Amino acid sequence: MIQCYYTKISPAIVADKFEWLMSFLPKEKQKQITLFQNDIDKKLSLYSDILVRLITIKTLNICNKKIVFGKNQYGKPFLLGTHDFSFNLSHTREAVIVAISDKPIGADIEKTRDAPLDIANRFFTINEQKYIKQASTNVDKRFYEIWTRKEAYIKYIGKGLAIPLPSFDVLEPDISPHIETITTDNYLISVCSEYVNYRLPLVELSESMMESLAEKLLS
Ligand SMILES: CC(C)(COP(=O)(O)OP(=O)(O)OC[C@H]1O[C@@H](n2cnc3c(N)ncnc32)[C@H](O)[C@@H]1OP(=O)(O)O)[C@@H](O)C(=O)NCCC(=O)NCCS
């Protein structure tokens, strides 16, 4: 089972709504969120945590107070007390995703923009670089396809950048079937899982849908 949820986040903060949603998080998380300098970073952090909570409550039928997150030594968060529920989140400028599965999972979202090709030269394998440079028109899209696939892979393993990026190739047949990449709006989303050749269902929830779900499920 794999499911991916996607929410576009507007940069504007409505103070009442923000404080109301904050009240559903543990004090420590609230403190971390207030330490961000920019409003958009505060909001992305808050809404991604709320999204994980809503999905967890819906999927496992537990209440918000029972949700306690732990982290592995590389910072990968997991839900304490479960073995067959995994999630991973990713946020970019104006969107968040949360992917869930009954097996370990990693996810990444990036907005397609001008590709910093020097990063490909430094951190991607020769094969991955060729794949990007061979493209006649969609070089930027291919760059972010490889980028999100590499991020999803290291997040699936759970070691983040402790795995050197040039040390694995996301186009190789031992890794590639585990990763699904989809495009929505101007975003590229990749998810890496133990499953192979799966379809990645994307459920879009608006900010306001999230807020009404929070009213029902968190209050
Ligand atoms: C931390 C890292 C795991 C992801 O960072 P990122 O791409 O900047 O951020 P994302 O929004 O995709 O993911 C952040 C979330 O991943 C989760 N996460 C943190 N450490 C993780 C780990 N070791 N494994 C899996 N997930 C992890 C957390 O939920 C985190 O959310 P939080 O910051 O709100 O706590 C790591 O891969 C990183 O720092 N990457 C930098 C990006 C880069 O330079 N990429 C090179 C091109 S491929």
Coordinates of N, CA, C and O in Angstrom, one line a residue, residues 77-205:
P77 N 12.0 10.9 10.7 CA 10.9 10.7 11.7 C 10.1 9.4 11.4 O 9.9 9.0 10.3
F78 N 9.6 8.8 12.5 CA 8.7 7.7 12.4 C 7.7 7.8 13.5 O 7.9 8.5 14.5
L79 N 6.6 7.0 13.4 CA 5.6 7.0 14.4 C 5.9 5.9 15.4 O 6.1 4.8 15.1
L80 N 6.0 6.3 16.7 CA 6.4 5.4 17.7 C 5.2 4.4 17.9 O 4.0 4.7 17.8
G81 N 5.6 3.1 18.2 CA 4.6 2.1 18.5 C 3.9 1.4 17.4 O 3.0 0.7 17.5
T82 N 4.4 1.6 16.1 CA 3.9 0.9 15.0 C 5.0 0.3 14.1 O 6.1 0.9 14.1
H83 N 4.7 -0.8 13.5 CA 5.7 -1.5 12.7 C 5.3 -1.5 11.2 O 6.1 -1.6 10.3
D84 N 4.0 -1.4 11.0 CA 3.5 -1.5 9.6 C 2.9 -0.2 9.1 O 2.0 -0.2 8.3
F85 N 3.4 0.9 9.6 CA 3.0 2.2 9.1 C 4.2 3.1 9.0 O 4.9 3.4 10.0
S86 N 4.6 3.5 7.7 CA 5.7 4.4 7.5 C 5.2 5.7 6.8 O 4.3 5.6 6.0
F87 N 5.9 6.8 7.1 CA 5.6 8.0 6.4 C 6.8 8.7 6.1 O 7.9 8.5 6.8
N88 N 6.8 9.6 5.1 CA 7.9 10.5 4.9 C 7.3 11.8 4.2 O 6.4 11.7 3.4
L89 N 7.8 12.9 4.7 CA 7.3 14.2 4.2 C 8.4 15.0 3.5 O 9.6 14.8 3.7
S90 N 7.9 15.9 2.6 CA 8.9 16.8 1.9 C 8.1 18.1 1.7 O 6.9 18.1 1.4
H91 N 8.9 19.2 1.9 CA 8.3 20.5 1.6 C 9.2 21.3 0.7 O 10.4 21.2 0.8
T92 N 8.6 22.1 -0.1 CA 9.3 23.0 -1.0 C 8.6 24.3 -0.9 O 7.8 24.5 0.0
R93 N 9.0 25.3 -1.6 CA 8.5 26.7 -1.4 C 7.0 26.8 -1.1 O 6.6 27.3 -0.1
E94 N 6.2 26.2 -1.9 CA 4.7 26.4 -1.7 C 3.9 25.1 -1.7 O 2.8 25.2 -2.2
A95 N 4.5 24.1 -1.3 CA 3.8 22.8 -1.3 C 4.4 21.8 -0.3 O 5.6 21.9 0.0
V96 N 3.6 20.9 0.2 CA 4.1 19.8 1.0 C 3.5 18.5 0.5 O 2.4 18.5 -0.1
I97 N 4.3 17.4 0.6 CA 3.7 16.1 0.4 C 4.0 15.2 1.6 O 5.0 15.4 2.3
V98 N 3.1 14.2 1.8 CA 3.3 13.2 2.8 C 3.0 11.9 2.1 O 1.9 11.7 1.5
A99 N 4.0 11.0 2.0 CA 3.8 9.6 1.4 C 3.7 8.6 2.6 O 4.4 8.7 3.6
I100 N 2.7 7.7 2.5 CA 2.6 6.7 3.5 C 2.7 5.3 2.9 O 2.3 5.1 1.7
S101 N 3.0 4.3 3.7 CA 3.1 2.9 3.2 C 3.1 2.0 4.4 O 3.3 2.5 5.5
D102 N 2.9 0.7 4.2 CA 3.0 -0.3 5.2 C 4.5 -0.7 5.3 O 4.9 -1.5 6.1
K103 N 5.3 -0.2 4.4 CA 6.8 -0.5 4.4 C 7.6 0.8 4.3 O 7.0 1.8 4.0
P104 N 8.9 0.8 4.6 CA 9.6 2.0 4.6 C 9.5 2.8 3.3 O 9.3 2.2 2.2
I105 N 9.5 4.1 3.4 CA 9.2 5.0 2.3 C 10.0 6.3 2.4 O 10.4 6.7 3.5
G106 N 10.3 6.8 1.2 CA 11.0 8.1 1.1 C 10.4 9.0 0.1 O 9.9 8.4 -1.0
A107 N 10.3 10.3 0.3 CA 9.6 11.1 -0.7 C 10.3 12.5 -0.9 O 10.9 13.0 0.1
D108 N 10.2 13.0 -2.1 CA 10.7 14.4 -2.3 C 9.9 15.1 -3.3 O 9.4 14.6 -4.3
I109 N 9.7 16.4 -3.1 CA 9.0 17.3 -4.0 C 9.9 18.5 -4.3 O 10.6 19.0 -3.4
E110 N 10.0 18.9 -5.6 CA 10.7 20.1 -6.0 C 10.0 20.8 -7.1 O 9.3 20.1 -7.9
K111 N 10.1 22.1 -7.1 CA 9.5 22.9 -8.1 C 10.4 22.9 -9.3 O 11.6 23.1 -9.1
T112 N 9.9 22.7 -10.5 CA 10.8 22.7 -11.7 C 11.2 24.2 -12.0 O 10.3 25.0 -12.1
R113 N 12.4 24.5 -12.0 CA 12.9 25.8 -12.3 C 14.2 25.7 -13.1 O 14.5 24.5 -13.6
D114 N 15.0 26.7 -13.3 CA 16.2 26.6 -14.1 C 17.2 25.6 -13.3 O 17.4 25.8 -12.1
A115 N 17.6 24.6 -14.0 CA 18.4 23.6 -13.3 C 19.9 24.1 -13.1 O 20.5 24.6 -14.0
P116 N 20.3 24.0 -11.8 CA 21.8 24.3 -11.6 C 22.6 23.1 -12.0 O 22.9 22.2 -11.2
L117 N 23.1 23.1 -13.3 CA 23.7 21.9 -13.8 C 25.0 21.6 -13.2 O 25.5 20.5 -13.3
D118 N 25.7 22.6 -12.5 CA 26.9 22.3 -11.9 C 26.7 21.3 -10.7 O 27.6 20.5 -10.4
I119 N 25.5 21.3 -10.2 CA 25.2 20.3 -9.1 C 25.2 18.9 -9.7 O 25.7 17.9 -9.1
A120 N 24.6 18.8 -10.9 CA 24.6 17.5 -11.6 C 26.0 17.0 -11.8 O 26.4 15.8 -11.6
N121 N 26.9 17.9 -12.3 CA 28.3 17.5 -12.5 C 29.0 17.1 -11.2 O 29.8 16.2 -11.3
R122 N 28.6 17.7 -10.1 CA 29.3 17.3 -8.9 C 28.7 16.1 -8.1 O 29.4 15.3 -7.5
F123 N 27.4 16.0 -8.2 CA 26.7 15.0 -7.3 C 26.0 13.8 -8.0 O 25.5 12.9 -7.4
F124 N 25.9 13.9 -9.4 CA 25.1 12.8 -10.1 C 26.1 11.9 -10.7 O 27.2 12.3 -11.1
T125 N 25.7 10.7 -11.0 CA 26.6 9.7 -11.7 C 26.7 10.1 -13.2 O 25.9 10.9 -13.7
I126 N 27.7 9.6 -13.8 CA 27.9 9.9 -15.3 C 26.7 9.5 -16.0 O 26.2 10.3 -16.9
N127 N 26.1 8.4 -15.7 CA 24.9 7.9 -16.4 C 23.7 8.9 -16.2 O 23.0 9.2 -17.1
E128 N 23.6 9.4 -15.0 CA 22.5 10.3 -14.7 C 22.7 11.7 -15.4 O 21.8 12.3 -15.9
Q129 N 24.0 12.1 -15.4 CA 24.3 13.3 -16.1 C 24.0 13.2 -17.6 O 23.5 14.1 -18.2
K130 N 24.3 12.0 -18.2 CA 24.1 11.8 -19.6 C 22.6 11.9 -19.9 O 22.1 12.5 -20.9
Y131 N 21.8 11.3 -19.0 CA 20.3 11.3 -19.2 C 19.8 12.7 -19.2 O 18.9 13.0 -20.0
I132 N 20.4 13.6 -18.4 CA 19.9 15.0 -18.4 C 20.4 15.7 -19.6 O 19.6 16.4 -20.3
K133 N 21.6 15.5 -20.0 CA 22.2 16.3 -21.1 C 21.7 15.9 -22.5 O 21.7 16.6 -23.4
Q134 N 21.3 14.6 -22.5 CA 20.8 14.0 -23.8 C 19.4 14.7 -24.2 O 19.1 14.7 -25.4
A135 N 18.7 15.2 -23.2 CA 17.4 15.8 -23.5 C 17.5 17.0 -24.4 O 18.4 17.9 -24.2
S136 N 16.7 17.1 -25.5 CA 16.8 18.2 -26.4 C 16.0 19.4 -25.8 O 16.4 20.5 -26.0
T137 N 14.9 19.2 -25.2 CA 14.1 20.3 -24.7 C 14.0 20.4 -23.2 O 14.0 21.4 -22.6
N138 N 13.7 19.2 -22.5 CA 13.3 19.3 -21.1 C 14.5 19.0 -20.1 O 14.3 18.2 -19.2
V139 N 15.6 19.7 -20.3 CA 16.7 19.5 -19.4 C 16.4 19.8 -18.0 O 16.8 19.0 -17.1
D140 N 15.7 20.9 -17.7 CA 15.4 21.3 -16.3 C 14.5 20.2 -15.7 O 14.8 19.8 -14.5
K141 N 13.5 19.7 -16.4 CA 12.6 18.7 -15.9 C 13.4 17.4 -15.5 O 13.2 16.8 -14.5
R142 N 14.3 17.0 -16.5 CA 15.1 15.8 -16.2 C 16.0 16.0 -15.0 O 16.2 15.0 -14.3
F143 N 16.6 17.2 -14.9 CA 17.5 17.4 -13.7 C 16.7 17.2 -12.4 O 17.1 16.5 -11.5
Y144 N 15.5 17.8 -12.3 CA 14.7 17.7 -11.1 C 14.1 16.3 -10.9 O 13.9 15.8 -9.8
E145 N 13.9 15.6 -12.0 CA 13.5 14.2 -12.0 C 14.6 13.4 -11.2 O 14.4 12.6 -10.3
I146 N 15.9 13.5 -11.7 CA 17.0 12.8 -11.0 C 17.2 13.3 -9.6 O 17.3 12.5 -8.7
W147 N 17.1 14.6 -9.4 CA 17.3 15.2 -8.0 C 16.2 14.6 -7.0 O 16.6 14.1 -6.0
T148 N 14.9 14.6 -7.5 CA 13.9 14.1 -6.5 C 14.1 12.6 -6.3 O 13.8 12.1 -5.2
R149 N 14.5 11.9 -7.4 CA 14.7 10.4 -7.2 C 15.8 10.1 -6.3 O 15.7 9.2 -5.4
K150 N 16.9 10.9 -6.4 CA 18.0 10.7 -5.5 C 17.6 11.0 -4.0 O 18.0 10.3 -3.1
E151 N 16.9 12.1 -3.8 CA 16.4 12.5 -2.5 C 15.5 11.4 -1.9 O 15.6 11.1 -0.8
A152 N 14.5 11.0 -2.8 CA 13.6 10.0 -2.3 C 14.3 8.7 -1.9 O 14.0 8.1 -0.9
Y153 N 15.4 8.3 -2.6 CA 16.1 7.1 -2.3 C 16.8 7.3 -0.9 O 16.7 6.4 -0.1
I154 N 17.5 8.4 -0.7 CA 18.3 8.5 0.5 C 17.3 8.7 1.7 O 17.6 8.3 2.8
K155 N 16.1 9.2 1.4 CA 15.2 9.4 2.5 C 14.5 8.0 2.8 O 14.1 7.7 3.9
Y156 N 14.3 7.2 1.8 CA 13.8 5.8 2.0 C 14.8 5.0 2.8 O 14.4 4.4 3.8
I157 N 16.1 5.1 2.5 CA 17.1 4.4 3.3 C 17.1 5.0 4.7 O 17.3 4.3 5.7
G158 N 16.9 6.3 4.8 CA 16.8 6.9 6.1 C 18.1 7.6 6.6 O 18.2 8.1 7.7
K159 N 19.1 7.5 5.7 CA 20.4 8.1 6.1 C 20.7 9.5 5.6 O 21.7 10.0 5.8
G160 N 19.7 10.0 4.8 CA 19.9 11.4 4.2 C 21.2 11.5 3.5 O 21.7 10.6 2.8
L161 N 21.9 12.6 3.7 CA 23.1 12.9 3.0 C 24.3 12.2 3.5 O 25.4 12.4 3.0
A162 N 24.1 11.3 4.5 CA 25.2 10.4 5.0 C 25.6 9.4 3.8 O 26.6 8.8 3.8
I163 N 24.6 9.3 2.9 CA 24.9 8.4 1.7 C 25.5 9.4 0.6 O 24.7 10.3 0.2
P164 N 26.7 9.2 0.2 CA 27.2 10.1 -0.9 C 26.4 10.0 -2.1 O 26.1 8.9 -2.6
L165 N 25.9 11.2 -2.6 CA 25.0 11.2 -3.8 C 25.6 10.5 -5.1 O 24.8 9.9 -5.8
P166 N 26.9 10.6 -5.3 CA 27.4 10.0 -6.6 C 27.5 8.4 -6.4 O 27.9 7.8 -7.4
S167 N 27.3 7.9 -5.2 CA 27.6 6.5 -4.9 C 26.4 5.6 -5.4 O 26.6 4.3 -5.3
F168 N 25.3 6.1 -5.9 CA 24.3 5.2 -6.4 C 23.6 5.9 -7.6 O 23.6 7.1 -7.7
D169 N 23.0 5.1 -8.5 CA 22.4 5.6 -9.7 C 20.9 5.2 -9.7 O 20.6 4.1 -9.8
V170 N 20.1 6.3 -9.8 CA 18.7 6.0 -9.7 C 18.0 5.6 -11.0 O 16.8 5.4 -11.1
L171 N 18.9 5.5 -12.0 CA 18.4 4.9 -13.3 C 18.7 3.5 -13.5 O 18.3 2.8 -14.4
E172 N 19.5 2.9 -12.6 CA 20.0 1.5 -12.7 C 18.8 0.6 -12.4 O 18.0 0.9 -11.5
P173 N 18.8 -0.6 -13.0 CA 17.7 -1.5 -12.8 C 17.5 -2.1 -11.4 O 16.4 -2.5 -11.1
D174 N 18.5 -2.0 -10.5 CA 18.3 -2.5 -9.1 C 17.6 -1.4 -8.3 O 16.9 -1.7 -7.3
I175 N 17.6 -0.1 -8.7 CA 17.0 0.9 -7.9 C 15.8 1.5 -8.6 O 14.7 1.7 -8.0
S176 N 15.9 1.7 -9.9 CA 14.8 2.4 -10.6 C 13.4 1.9 -10.4 O 12.5 2.7 -10.2
P177 N 13.1 0.6 -10.5 CA 11.8 0.1 -10.3 C 11.1 0.4 -9.0 O 9.9 0.4 -8.8
H178 N 12.0 0.8 -8.0 CA 11.5 1.1 -6.6 C 11.0 2.6 -6.5 O 10.5 3.0 -5.5
I179 N 11.3 3.4 -7.6 CA 11.0 4.8 -7.5 C 10.0 5.2 -8.6 O 10.1 4.8 -9.7
E180 N 9.0 5.9 -8.1 CA 8.0 6.4 -9.0 C 8.0 7.9 -9.0 O 8.1 8.5 -8.0
T181 N 8.0 8.5 -10.2 CA 8.1 10.0 -10.3 C 6.9 10.5 -11.1 O 6.5 10.0 -12.1
I182 N 6.2 11.5 -10.5 CA 5.1 12.1 -11.2 C 5.2 13.6 -11.2 O 5.9 14.2 -10.4
T183 N 4.4 14.2 -12.1 CA 4.4 15.7 -12.2 C 3.1 16.2 -11.9 O 2.1 15.6 -12.3
T184 N 3.0 17.3 -11.1 CA 1.7 17.9 -10.9 C 2.0 19.4 -10.7 O 3.0 19.8 -10.1
D185 N 1.1 20.2 -11.3 CA 1.4 21.6 -11.5 C 2.8 21.8 -12.0 O 3.2 21.2 -12.9
N186 N 3.6 22.6 -11.3 CA 5.0 22.7 -11.8 C 6.0 21.9 -10.9 O 7.2 22.2 -10.8
Y187 N 5.4 20.9 -10.2 CA 6.2 20.2 -9.2 C 6.6 18.8 -9.8 O 5.7 18.2 -10.4
L188 N 7.7 18.3 -9.4 CA 8.1 16.9 -9.6 C 8.1 16.2 -8.2 O 8.6 16.8 -7.3
I189 N 7.5 15.1 -8.2 CA 7.4 14.3 -6.9 C 7.9 12.9 -7.2 O 7.5 12.2 -8.1
S190 N 8.9 12.5 -6.3 CA 9.4 11.1 -6.4 C 9.2 10.4 -5.1 O 9.4 11.0 -4.0
V191 N 8.8 9.1 -5.2 CA 8.6 8.3 -4.0 C 9.4 7.0 -4.2 O 9.4 6.5 -5.3
C192 N 10.2 6.6 -3.1 CA 10.9 5.4 -3.2 C 10.4 4.5 -2.1 O 10.2 4.9 -1.0
S193 N 10.2 3.2 -2.5 CA 9.7 2.2 -1.6 C 10.2 0.9 -1.8 O 10.9 0.6 -2.8
E194 N 9.9 -0.1 -0.9 CA 10.3 -1.4 -1.1 C 9.6 -2.1 -2.3 O 10.0 -3.0 -2.8
Y195 N 8.4 -1.6 -2.6 CA 7.6 -2.1 -3.7 C 8.3 -1.8 -5.0 O 9.1 -0.8 -5.1
V196 N 8.0 -2.5 -6.1 CA 8.5 -2.2 -7.4 C 7.4 -2.0 -8.4 O 6.3 -2.6 -8.2
N197 N 7.6 -1.1 -9.4 CA 6.7 -0.9 -10.5 C 5.3 -0.6 -10.0 O 4.3 -1.2 -10.5
Y198 N 5.1 0.2 -9.0 CA 3.8 0.5 -8.5 C 3.3 1.8 -9.1 O 4.0 2.6 -9.6
R199 N 2.0 2.0 -9.0 CA 1.4 3.3 -9.4 C 1.4 4.2 -8.2 O 1.3 3.7 -7.0
L200 N 1.6 5.5 -8.4 CA 1.6 6.4 -7.2 C 0.3 7.2 -7.2 O 0.2 8.2 -7.9
P201 N -0.7 6.9 -6.4 CA -1.9 7.7 -6.3 C -1.6 8.9 -5.5 O -1.1 8.9 -4.5
L202 N -2.0 10.1 -6.2 CA -1.8 11.4 -5.5 C -3.1 12.0 -5.1 O -4.0 12.1 -5.9
V203 N -3.2 12.2 -3.8 CA -4.5 12.8 -3.3 C -4.2 14.3 -3.0 O -3.3 14.6 -2.2
E204 N -4.9 15.2 -3.7 CA -4.6 16.6 -3.4 C -5.7 17.1 -2.3 O -6.9 16.9 -2.4
L205 N -5.1 17.7 -1.3 CA -6.0 18.3 -0.3 C -5.7 19.8 -0.3 O -4.5 20.2 -0.2

